[in-house]
PDB file of N, CA and C in Angstrom:
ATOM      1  N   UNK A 202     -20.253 -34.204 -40.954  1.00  0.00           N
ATOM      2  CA  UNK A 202     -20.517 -33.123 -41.875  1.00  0.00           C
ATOM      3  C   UNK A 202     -19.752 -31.881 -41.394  1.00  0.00           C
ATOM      4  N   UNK A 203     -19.228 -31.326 -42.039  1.00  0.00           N
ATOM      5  CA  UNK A 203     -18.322 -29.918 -41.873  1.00  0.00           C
ATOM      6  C   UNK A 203     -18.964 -28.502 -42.747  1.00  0.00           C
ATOM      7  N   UNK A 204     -18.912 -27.681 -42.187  1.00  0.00           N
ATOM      8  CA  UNK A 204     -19.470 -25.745 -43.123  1.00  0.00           C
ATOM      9  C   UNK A 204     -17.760 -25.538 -42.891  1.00  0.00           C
ATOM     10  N   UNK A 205     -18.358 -24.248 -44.174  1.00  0.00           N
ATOM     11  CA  UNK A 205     -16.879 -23.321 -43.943  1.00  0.00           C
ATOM     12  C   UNK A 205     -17.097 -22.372 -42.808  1.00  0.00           C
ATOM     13  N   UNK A 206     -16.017 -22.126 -41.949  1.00  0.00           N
ATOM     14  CA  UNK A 206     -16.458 -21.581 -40.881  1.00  0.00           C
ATOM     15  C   UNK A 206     -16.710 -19.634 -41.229  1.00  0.00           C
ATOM     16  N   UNK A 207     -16.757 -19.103 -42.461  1.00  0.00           N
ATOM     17  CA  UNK A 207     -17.726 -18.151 -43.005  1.00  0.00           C
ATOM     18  C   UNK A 207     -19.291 -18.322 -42.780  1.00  0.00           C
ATOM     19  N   UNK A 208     -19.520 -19.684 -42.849  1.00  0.00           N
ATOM     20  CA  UNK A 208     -21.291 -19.791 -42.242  1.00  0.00           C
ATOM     21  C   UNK A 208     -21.605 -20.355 -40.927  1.00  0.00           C
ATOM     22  N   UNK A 209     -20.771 -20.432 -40.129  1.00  0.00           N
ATOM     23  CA  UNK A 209     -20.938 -20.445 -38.795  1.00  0.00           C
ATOM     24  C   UNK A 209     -20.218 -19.098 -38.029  1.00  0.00           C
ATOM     25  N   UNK A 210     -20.124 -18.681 -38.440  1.00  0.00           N
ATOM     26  CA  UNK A 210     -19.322 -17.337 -36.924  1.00  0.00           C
ATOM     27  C   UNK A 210     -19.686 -15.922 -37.837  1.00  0.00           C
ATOM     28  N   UNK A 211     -20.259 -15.120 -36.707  1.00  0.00           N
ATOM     29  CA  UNK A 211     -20.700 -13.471 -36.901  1.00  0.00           C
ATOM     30  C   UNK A 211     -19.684 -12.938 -37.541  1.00  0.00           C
ATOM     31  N   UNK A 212     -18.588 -13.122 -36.611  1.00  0.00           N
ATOM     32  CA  UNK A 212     -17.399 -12.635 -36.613  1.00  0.00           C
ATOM     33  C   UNK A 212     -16.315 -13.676 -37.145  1.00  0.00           C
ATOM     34  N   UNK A 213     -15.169 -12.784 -37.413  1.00  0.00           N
ATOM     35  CA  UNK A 213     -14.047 -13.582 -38.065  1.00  0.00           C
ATOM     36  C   UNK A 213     -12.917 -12.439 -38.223  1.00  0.00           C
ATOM     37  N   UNK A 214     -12.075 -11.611 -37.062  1.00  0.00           N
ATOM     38  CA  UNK A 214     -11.164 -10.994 -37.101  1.00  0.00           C
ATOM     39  C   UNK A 214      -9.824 -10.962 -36.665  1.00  0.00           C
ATOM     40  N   UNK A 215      -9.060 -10.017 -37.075  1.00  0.00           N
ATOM     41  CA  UNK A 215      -7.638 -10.388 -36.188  1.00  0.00           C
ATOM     42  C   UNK A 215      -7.352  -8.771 -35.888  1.00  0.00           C
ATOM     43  N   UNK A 216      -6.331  -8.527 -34.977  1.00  0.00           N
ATOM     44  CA  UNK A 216      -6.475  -7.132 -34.607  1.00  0.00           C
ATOM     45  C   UNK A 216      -4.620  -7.531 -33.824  1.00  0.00           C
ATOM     46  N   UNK A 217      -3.997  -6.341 -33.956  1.00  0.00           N
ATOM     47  CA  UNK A 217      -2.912  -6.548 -32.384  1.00  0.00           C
ATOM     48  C   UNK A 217      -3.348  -7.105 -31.479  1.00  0.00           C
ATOM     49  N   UNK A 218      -1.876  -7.516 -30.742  1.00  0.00           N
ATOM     50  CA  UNK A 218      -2.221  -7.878 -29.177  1.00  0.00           C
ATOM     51  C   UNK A 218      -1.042  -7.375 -29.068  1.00  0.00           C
ATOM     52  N   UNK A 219      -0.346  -6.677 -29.342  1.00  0.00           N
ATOM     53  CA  UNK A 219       0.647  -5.697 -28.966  1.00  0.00           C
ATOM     54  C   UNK A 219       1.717  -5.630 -29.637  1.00  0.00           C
ATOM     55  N   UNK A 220       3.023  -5.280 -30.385  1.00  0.00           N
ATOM     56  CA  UNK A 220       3.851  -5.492 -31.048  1.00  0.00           C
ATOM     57  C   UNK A 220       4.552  -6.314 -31.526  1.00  0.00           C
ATOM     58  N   UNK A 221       4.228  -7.695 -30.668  1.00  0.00           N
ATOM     59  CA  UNK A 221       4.593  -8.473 -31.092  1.00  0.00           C
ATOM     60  C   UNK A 221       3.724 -10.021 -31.423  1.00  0.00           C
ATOM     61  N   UNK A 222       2.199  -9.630 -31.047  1.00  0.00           N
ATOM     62  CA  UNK A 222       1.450 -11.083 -31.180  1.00  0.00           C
ATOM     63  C   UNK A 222       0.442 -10.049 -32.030  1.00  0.00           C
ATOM     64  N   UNK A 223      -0.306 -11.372 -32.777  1.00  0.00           N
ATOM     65  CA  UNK A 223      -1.419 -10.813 -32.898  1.00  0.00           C
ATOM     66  C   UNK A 223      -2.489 -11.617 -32.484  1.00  0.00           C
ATOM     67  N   UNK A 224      -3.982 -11.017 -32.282  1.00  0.00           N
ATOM     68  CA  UNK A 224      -4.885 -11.913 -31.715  1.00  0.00           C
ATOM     69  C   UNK A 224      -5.924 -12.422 -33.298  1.00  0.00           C
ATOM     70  N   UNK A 225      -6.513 -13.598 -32.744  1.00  0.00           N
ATOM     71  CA  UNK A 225      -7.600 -14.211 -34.085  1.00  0.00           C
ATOM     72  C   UNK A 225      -8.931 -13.966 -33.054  1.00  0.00           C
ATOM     73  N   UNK A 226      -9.738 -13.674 -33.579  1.00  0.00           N
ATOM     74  CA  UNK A 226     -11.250 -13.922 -32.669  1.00  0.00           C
ATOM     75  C   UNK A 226     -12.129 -14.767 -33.568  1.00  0.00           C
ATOM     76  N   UNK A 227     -12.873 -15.223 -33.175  1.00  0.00           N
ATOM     77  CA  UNK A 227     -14.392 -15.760 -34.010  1.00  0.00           C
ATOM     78  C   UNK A 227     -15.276 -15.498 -33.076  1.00  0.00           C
ATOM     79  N   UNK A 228     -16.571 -14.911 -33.589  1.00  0.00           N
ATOM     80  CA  UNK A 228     -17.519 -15.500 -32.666  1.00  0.00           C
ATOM     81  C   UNK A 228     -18.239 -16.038 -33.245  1.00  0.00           C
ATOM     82  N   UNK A 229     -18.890 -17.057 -32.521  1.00  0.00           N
ATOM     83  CA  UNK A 229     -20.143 -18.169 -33.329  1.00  0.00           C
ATOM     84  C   UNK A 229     -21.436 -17.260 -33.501  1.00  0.00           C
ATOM     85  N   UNK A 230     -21.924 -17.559 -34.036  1.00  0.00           N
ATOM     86  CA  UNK A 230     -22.991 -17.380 -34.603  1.00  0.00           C
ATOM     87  C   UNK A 230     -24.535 -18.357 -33.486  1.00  0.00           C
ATOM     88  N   UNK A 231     -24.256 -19.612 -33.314  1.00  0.00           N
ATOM     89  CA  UNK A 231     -25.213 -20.283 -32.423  1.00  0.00           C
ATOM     90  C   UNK A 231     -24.275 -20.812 -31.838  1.00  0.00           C
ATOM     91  N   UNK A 232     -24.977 -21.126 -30.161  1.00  0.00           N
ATOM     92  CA  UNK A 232     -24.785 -21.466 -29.258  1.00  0.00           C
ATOM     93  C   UNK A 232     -24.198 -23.009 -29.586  1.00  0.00           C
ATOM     94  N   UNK A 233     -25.039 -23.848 -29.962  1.00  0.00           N
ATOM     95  CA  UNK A 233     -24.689 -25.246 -30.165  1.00  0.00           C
ATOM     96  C   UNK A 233     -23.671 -25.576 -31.142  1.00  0.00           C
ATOM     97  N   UNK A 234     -23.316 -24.516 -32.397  1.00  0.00           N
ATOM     98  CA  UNK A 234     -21.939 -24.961 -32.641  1.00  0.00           C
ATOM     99  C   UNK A 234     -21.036 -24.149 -31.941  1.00  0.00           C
ATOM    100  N   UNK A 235     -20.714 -23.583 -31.235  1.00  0.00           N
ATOM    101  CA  UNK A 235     -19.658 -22.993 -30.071  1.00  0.00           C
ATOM    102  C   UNK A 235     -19.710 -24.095 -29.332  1.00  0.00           C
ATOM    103  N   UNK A 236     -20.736 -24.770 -28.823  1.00  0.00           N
ATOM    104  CA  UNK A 236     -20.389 -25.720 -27.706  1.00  0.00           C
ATOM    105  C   UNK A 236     -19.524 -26.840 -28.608  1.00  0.00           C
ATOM    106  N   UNK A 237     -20.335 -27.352 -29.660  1.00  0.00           N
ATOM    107  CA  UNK A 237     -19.362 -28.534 -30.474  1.00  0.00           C
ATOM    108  C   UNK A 237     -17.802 -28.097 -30.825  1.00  0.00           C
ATOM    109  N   UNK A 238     -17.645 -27.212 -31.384  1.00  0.00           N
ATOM    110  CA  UNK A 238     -16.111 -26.949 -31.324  1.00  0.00           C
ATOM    111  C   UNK A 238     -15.715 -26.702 -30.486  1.00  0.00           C
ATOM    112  N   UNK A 239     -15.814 -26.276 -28.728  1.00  0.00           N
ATOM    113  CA  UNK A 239     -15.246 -25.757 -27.584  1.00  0.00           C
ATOM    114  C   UNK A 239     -15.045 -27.701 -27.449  1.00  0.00           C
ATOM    115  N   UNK A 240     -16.223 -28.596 -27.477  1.00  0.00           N
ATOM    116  CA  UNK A 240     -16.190 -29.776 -26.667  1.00  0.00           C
ATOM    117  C   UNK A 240     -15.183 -30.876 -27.611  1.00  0.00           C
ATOM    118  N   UNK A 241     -15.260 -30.648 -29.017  1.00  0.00           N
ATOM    119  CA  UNK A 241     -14.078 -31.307 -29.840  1.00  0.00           C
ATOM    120  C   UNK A 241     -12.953 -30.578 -30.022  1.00  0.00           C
ATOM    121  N   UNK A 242     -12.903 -29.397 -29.266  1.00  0.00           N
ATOM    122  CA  UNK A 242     -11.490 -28.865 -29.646  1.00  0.00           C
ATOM    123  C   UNK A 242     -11.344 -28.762 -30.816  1.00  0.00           C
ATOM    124  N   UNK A 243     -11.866 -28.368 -32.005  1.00  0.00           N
ATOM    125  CA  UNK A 243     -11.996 -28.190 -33.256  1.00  0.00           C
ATOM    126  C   UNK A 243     -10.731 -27.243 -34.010  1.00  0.00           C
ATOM    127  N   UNK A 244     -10.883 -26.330 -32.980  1.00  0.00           N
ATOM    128  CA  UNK A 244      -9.714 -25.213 -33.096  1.00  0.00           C
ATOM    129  C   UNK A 244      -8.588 -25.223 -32.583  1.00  0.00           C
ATOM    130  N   UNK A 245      -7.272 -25.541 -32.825  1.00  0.00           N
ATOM    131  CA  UNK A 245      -6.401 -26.146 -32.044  1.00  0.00           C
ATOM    132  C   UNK A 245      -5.138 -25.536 -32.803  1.00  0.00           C
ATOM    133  N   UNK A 246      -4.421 -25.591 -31.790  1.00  0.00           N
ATOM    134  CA  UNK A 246      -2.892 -24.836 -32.133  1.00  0.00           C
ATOM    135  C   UNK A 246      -2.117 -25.526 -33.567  1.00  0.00           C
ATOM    136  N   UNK A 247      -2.247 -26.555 -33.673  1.00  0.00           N
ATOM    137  CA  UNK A 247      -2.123 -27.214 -35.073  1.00  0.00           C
ATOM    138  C   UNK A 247      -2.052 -27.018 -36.377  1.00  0.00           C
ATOM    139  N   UNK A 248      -3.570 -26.623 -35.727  1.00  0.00           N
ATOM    140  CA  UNK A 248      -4.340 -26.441 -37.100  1.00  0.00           C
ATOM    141  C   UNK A 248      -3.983 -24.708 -37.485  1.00  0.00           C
ATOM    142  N   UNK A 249      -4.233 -23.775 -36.664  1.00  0.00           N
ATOM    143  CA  UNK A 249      -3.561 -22.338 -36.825  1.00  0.00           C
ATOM    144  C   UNK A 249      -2.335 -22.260 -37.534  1.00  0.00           C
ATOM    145  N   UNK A 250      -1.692 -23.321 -36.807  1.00  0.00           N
ATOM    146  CA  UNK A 250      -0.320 -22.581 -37.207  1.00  0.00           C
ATOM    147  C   UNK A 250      -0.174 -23.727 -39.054  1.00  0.00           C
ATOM    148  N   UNK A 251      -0.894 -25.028 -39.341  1.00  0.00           N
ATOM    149  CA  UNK A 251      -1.139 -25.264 -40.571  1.00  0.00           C
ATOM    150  C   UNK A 251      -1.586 -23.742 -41.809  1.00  0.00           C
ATOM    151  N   UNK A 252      -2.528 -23.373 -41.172  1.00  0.00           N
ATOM    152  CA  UNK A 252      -3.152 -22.469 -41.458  1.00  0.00           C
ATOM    153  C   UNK A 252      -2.504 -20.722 -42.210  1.00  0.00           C
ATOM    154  N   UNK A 253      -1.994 -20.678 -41.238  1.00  0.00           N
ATOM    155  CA  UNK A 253      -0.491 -19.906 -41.193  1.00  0.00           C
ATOM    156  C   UNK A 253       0.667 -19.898 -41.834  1.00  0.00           C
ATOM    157  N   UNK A 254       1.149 -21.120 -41.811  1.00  0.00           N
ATOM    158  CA  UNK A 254       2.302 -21.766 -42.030  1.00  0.00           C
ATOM    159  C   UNK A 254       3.573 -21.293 -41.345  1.00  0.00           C
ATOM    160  N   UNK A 255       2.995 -21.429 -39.705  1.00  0.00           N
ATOM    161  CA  UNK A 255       4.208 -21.091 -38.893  1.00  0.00           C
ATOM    162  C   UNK A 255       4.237 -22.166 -38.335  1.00  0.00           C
ATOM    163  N   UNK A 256       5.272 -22.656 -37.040  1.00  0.00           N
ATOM    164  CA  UNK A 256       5.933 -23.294 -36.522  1.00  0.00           C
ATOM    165  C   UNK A 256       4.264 -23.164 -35.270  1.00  0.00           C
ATOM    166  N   UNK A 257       4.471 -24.388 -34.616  1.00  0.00           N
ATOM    167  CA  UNK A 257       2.904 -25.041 -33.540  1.00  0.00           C
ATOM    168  C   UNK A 257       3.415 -23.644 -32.208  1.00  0.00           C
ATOM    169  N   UNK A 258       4.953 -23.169 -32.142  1.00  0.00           N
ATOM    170  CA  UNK A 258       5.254 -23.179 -30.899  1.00  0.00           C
ATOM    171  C   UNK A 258       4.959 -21.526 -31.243  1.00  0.00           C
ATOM    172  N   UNK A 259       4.490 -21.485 -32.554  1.00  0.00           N
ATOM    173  CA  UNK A 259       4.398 -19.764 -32.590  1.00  0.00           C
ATOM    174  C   UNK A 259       2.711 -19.638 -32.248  1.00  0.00           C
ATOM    175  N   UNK A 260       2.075 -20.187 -31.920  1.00  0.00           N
ATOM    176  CA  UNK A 260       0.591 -20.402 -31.693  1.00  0.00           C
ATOM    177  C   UNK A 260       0.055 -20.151 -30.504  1.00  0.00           C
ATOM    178  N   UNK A 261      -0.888 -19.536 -29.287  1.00  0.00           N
ATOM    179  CA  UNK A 261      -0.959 -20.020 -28.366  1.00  0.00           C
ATOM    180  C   UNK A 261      -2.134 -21.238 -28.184  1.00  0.00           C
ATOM    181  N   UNK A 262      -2.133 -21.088 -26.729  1.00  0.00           N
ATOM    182  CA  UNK A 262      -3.804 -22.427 -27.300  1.00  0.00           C
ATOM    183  C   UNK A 262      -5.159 -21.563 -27.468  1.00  0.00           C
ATOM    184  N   UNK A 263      -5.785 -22.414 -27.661  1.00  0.00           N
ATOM    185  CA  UNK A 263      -7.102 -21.277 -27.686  1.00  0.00           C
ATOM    186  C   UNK A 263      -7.790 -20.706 -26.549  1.00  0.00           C
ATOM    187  N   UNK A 264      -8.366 -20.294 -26.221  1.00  0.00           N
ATOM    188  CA  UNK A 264      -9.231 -19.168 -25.520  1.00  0.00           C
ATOM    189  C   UNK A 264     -10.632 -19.737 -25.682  1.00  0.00           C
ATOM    190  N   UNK A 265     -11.595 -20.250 -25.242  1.00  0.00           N
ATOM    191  CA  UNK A 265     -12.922 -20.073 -24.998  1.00  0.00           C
ATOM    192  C   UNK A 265     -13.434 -19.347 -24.620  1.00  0.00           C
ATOM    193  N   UNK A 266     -14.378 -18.477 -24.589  1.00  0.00           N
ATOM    194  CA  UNK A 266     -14.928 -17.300 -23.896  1.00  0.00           C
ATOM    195  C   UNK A 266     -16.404 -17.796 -23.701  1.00  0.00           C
ATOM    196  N   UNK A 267     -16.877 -18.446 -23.158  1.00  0.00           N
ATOM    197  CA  UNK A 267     -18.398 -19.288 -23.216  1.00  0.00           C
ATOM    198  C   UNK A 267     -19.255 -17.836 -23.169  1.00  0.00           C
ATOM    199  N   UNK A 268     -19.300 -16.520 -22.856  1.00  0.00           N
ATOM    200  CA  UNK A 268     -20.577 -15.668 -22.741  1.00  0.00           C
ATOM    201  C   UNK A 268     -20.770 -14.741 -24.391  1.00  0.00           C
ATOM    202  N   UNK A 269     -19.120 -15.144 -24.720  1.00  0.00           N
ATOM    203  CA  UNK A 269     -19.240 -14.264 -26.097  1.00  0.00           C
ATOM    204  C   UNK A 269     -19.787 -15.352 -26.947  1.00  0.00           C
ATOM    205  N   UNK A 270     -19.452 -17.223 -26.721  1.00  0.00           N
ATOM    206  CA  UNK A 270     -19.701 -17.484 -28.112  1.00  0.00           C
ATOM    207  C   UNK A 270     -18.050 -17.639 -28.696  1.00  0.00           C
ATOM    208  N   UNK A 271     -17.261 -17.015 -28.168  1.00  0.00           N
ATOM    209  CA  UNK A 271     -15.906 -17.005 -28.773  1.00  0.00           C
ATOM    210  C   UNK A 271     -14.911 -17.661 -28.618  1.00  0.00           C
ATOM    211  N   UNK A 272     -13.918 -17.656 -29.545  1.00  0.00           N
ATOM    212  CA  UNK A 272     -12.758 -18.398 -29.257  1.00  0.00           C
ATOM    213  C   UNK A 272     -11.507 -16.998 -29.738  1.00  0.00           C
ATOM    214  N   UNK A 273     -10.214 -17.222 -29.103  1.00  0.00           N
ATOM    215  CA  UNK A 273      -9.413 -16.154 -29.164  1.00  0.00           C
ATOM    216  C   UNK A 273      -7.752 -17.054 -28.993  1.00  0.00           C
ATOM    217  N   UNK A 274      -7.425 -16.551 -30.595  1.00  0.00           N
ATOM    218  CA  UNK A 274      -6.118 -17.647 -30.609  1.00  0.00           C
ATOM    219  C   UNK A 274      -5.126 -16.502 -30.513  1.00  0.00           C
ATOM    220  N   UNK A 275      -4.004 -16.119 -29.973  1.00  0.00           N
ATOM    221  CA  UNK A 275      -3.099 -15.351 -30.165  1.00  0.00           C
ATOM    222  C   UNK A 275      -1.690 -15.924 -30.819  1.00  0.00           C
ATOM    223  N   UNK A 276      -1.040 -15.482 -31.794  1.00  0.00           N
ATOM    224  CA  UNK A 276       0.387 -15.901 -32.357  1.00  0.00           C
ATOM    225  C   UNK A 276       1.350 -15.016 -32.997  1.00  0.00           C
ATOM    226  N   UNK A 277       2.156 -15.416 -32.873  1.00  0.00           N
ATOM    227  CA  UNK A 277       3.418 -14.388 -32.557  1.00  0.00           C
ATOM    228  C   UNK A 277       3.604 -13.509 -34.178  1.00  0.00           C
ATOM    229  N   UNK A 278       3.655 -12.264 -34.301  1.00  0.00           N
ATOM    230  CA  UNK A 278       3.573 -11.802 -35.450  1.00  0.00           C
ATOM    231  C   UNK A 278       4.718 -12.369 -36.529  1.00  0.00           C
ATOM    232  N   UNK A 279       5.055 -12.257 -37.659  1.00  0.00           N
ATOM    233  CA  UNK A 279       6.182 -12.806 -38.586  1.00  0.00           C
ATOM    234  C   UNK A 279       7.178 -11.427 -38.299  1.00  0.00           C
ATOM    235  N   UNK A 280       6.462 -10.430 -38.469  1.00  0.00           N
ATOM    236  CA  UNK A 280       7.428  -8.805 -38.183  1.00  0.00           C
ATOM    237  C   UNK A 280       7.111  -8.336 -37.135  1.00  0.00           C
ATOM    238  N   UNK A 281       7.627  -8.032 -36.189  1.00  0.00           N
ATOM    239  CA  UNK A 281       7.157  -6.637 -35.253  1.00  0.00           C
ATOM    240  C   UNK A 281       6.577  -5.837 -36.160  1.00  0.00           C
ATOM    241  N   UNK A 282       5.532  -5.158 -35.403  1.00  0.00           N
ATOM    242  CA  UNK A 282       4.392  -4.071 -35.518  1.00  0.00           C
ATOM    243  C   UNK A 282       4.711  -2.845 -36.186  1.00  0.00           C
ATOM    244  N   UNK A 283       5.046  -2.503 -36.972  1.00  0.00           N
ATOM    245  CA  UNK A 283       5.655  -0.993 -37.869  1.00  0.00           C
ATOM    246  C   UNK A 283       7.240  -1.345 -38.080  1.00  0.00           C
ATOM    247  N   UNK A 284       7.393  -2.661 -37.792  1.00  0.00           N
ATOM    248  CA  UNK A 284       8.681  -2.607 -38.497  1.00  0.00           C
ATOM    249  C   UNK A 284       9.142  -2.704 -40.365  1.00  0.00           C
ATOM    250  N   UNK A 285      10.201  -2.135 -40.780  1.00  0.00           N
ATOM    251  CA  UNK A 285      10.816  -2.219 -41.889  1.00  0.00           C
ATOM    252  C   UNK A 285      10.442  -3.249 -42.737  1.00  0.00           C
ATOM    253  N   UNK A 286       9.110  -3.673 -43.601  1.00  0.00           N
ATOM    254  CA  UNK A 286       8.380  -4.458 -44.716  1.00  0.00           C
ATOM    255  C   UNK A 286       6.966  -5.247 -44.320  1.00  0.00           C
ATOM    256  N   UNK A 287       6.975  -4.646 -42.486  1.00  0.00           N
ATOM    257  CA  UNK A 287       5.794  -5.038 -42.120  1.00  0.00           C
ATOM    258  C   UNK A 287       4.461  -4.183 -43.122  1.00  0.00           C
ATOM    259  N   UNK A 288       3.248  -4.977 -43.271  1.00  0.00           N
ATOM    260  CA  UNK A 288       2.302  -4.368 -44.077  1.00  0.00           C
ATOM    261  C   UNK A 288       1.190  -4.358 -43.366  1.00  0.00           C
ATOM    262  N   UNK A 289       0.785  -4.793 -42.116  1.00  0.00           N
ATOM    263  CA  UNK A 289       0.035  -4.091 -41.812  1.00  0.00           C
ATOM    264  C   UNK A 289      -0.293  -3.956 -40.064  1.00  0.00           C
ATOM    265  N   UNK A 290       0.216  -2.762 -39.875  1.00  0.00           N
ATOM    266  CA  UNK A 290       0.460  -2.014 -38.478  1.00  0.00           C
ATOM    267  C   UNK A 290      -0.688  -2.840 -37.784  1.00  0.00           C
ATOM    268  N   UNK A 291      -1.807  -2.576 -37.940  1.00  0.00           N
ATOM    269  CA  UNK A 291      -2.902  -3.010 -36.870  1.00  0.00           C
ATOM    270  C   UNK A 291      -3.093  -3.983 -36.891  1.00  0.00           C
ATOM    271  N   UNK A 292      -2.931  -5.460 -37.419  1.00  0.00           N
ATOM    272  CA  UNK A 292      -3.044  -6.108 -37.576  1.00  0.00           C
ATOM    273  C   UNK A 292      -4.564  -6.730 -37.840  1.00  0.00           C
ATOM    274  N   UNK A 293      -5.320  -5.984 -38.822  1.00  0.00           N
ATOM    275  CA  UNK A 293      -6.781  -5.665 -39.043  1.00  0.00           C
ATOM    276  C   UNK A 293      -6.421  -6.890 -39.985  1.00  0.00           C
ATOM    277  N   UNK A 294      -6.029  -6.884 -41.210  1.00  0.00           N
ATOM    278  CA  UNK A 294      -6.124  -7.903 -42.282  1.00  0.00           C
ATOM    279  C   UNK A 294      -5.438  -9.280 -41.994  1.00  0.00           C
ATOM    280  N   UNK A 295      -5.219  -9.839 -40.876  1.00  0.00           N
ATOM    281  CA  UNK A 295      -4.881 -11.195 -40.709  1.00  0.00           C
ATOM    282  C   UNK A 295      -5.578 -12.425 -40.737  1.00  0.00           C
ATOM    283  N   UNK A 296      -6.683 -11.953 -40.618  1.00  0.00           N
ATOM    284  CA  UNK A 296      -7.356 -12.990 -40.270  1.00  0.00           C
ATOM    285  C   UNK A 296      -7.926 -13.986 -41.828  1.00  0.00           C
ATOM    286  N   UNK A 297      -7.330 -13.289 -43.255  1.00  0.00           N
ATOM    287  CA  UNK A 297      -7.886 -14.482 -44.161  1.00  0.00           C
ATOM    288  C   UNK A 297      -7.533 -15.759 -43.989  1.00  0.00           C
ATOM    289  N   UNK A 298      -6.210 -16.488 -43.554  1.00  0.00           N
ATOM    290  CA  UNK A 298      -6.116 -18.068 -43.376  1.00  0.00           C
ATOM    291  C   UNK A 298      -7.242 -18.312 -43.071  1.00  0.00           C
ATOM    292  N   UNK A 299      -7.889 -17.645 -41.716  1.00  0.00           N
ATOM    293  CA  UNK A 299      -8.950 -18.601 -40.981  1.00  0.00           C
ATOM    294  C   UNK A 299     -10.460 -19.007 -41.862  1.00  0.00           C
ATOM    295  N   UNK A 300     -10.515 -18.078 -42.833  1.00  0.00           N
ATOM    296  CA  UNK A 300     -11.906 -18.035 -43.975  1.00  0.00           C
ATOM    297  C   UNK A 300     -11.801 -19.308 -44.556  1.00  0.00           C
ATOM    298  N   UNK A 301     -10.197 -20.166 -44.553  1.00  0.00           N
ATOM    299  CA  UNK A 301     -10.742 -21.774 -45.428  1.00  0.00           C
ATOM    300  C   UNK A 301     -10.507 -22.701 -44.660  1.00  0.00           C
ATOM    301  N   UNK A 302     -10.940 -22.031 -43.138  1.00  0.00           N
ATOM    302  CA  UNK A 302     -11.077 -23.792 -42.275  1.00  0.00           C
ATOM    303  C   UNK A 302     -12.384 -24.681 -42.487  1.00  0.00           C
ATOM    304  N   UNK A 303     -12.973 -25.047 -42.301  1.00  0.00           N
ATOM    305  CA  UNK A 303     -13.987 -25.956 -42.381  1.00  0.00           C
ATOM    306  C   UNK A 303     -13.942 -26.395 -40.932  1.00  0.00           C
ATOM    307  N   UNK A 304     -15.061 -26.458 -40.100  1.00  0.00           N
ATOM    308  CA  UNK A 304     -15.268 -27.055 -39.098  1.00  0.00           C
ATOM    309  C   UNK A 304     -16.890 -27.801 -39.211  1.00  0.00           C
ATOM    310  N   UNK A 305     -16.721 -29.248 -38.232  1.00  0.00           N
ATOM    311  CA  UNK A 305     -17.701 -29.866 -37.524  1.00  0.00           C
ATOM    312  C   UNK A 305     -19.090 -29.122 -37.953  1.00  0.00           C
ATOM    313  N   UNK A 306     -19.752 -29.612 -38.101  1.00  0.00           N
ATOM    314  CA  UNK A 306     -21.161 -28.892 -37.507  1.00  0.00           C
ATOM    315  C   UNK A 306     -22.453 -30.415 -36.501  1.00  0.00           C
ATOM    316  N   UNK A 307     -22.871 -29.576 -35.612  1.00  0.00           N
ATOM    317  CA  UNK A 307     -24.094 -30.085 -34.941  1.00  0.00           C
ATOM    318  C   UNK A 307     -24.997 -31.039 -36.083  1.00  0.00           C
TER     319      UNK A 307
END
């Protein structure tokens, strides 16, 4: 059985990681689905960059953070950060791909 991962995680943002990456965060919502996707690898460079529709090698791997609950994917921006047709400097609005994954549930 799979949720959209909108009903499993508090959180669901993207923000800079400096001019040239940007970061994805989630945090779960319960403990026991953080552990099921940390232990199936649910979230995987693959699937991001499917997601995306960039290249696997523009992805990094994921990040577990076991005290937040979180996972933290970083990938390489399409524009540098305030460059010439980039739209958005902070990289605040990135994160819609991740709203139609579907993951696992407990």
């Amino acid at each position: 059985m799979t949720a959209p991962l909108t009903e499993l995680a508090d959180v669901i943002r993207s923000k800079n990681s400096g001019p040239y990456e940007l970061t994805l965060d989630i945090i779960f919502t319960a403990q026991e689905q953080y552990d099921l996707v940390k232990r199936q690898r649910s979230i995987h460079r693959a699937l991001v960059a499917e997601l995306y529709q960039v290249p696997v090698d523009d992805v990094s791997e994921p990040i577990f953070y076991d005290p937040a609950k979180a996972v933290k994917i970083n990938l390489r921006r399409p524009l540098v950060s305030g460059n010439v047709g980039e739209c958005d400097v902070y990289g605040a609005q990135q994160h819609g791909p991740l709203l139609a994954m579907r993951l696992p549930t407990p």
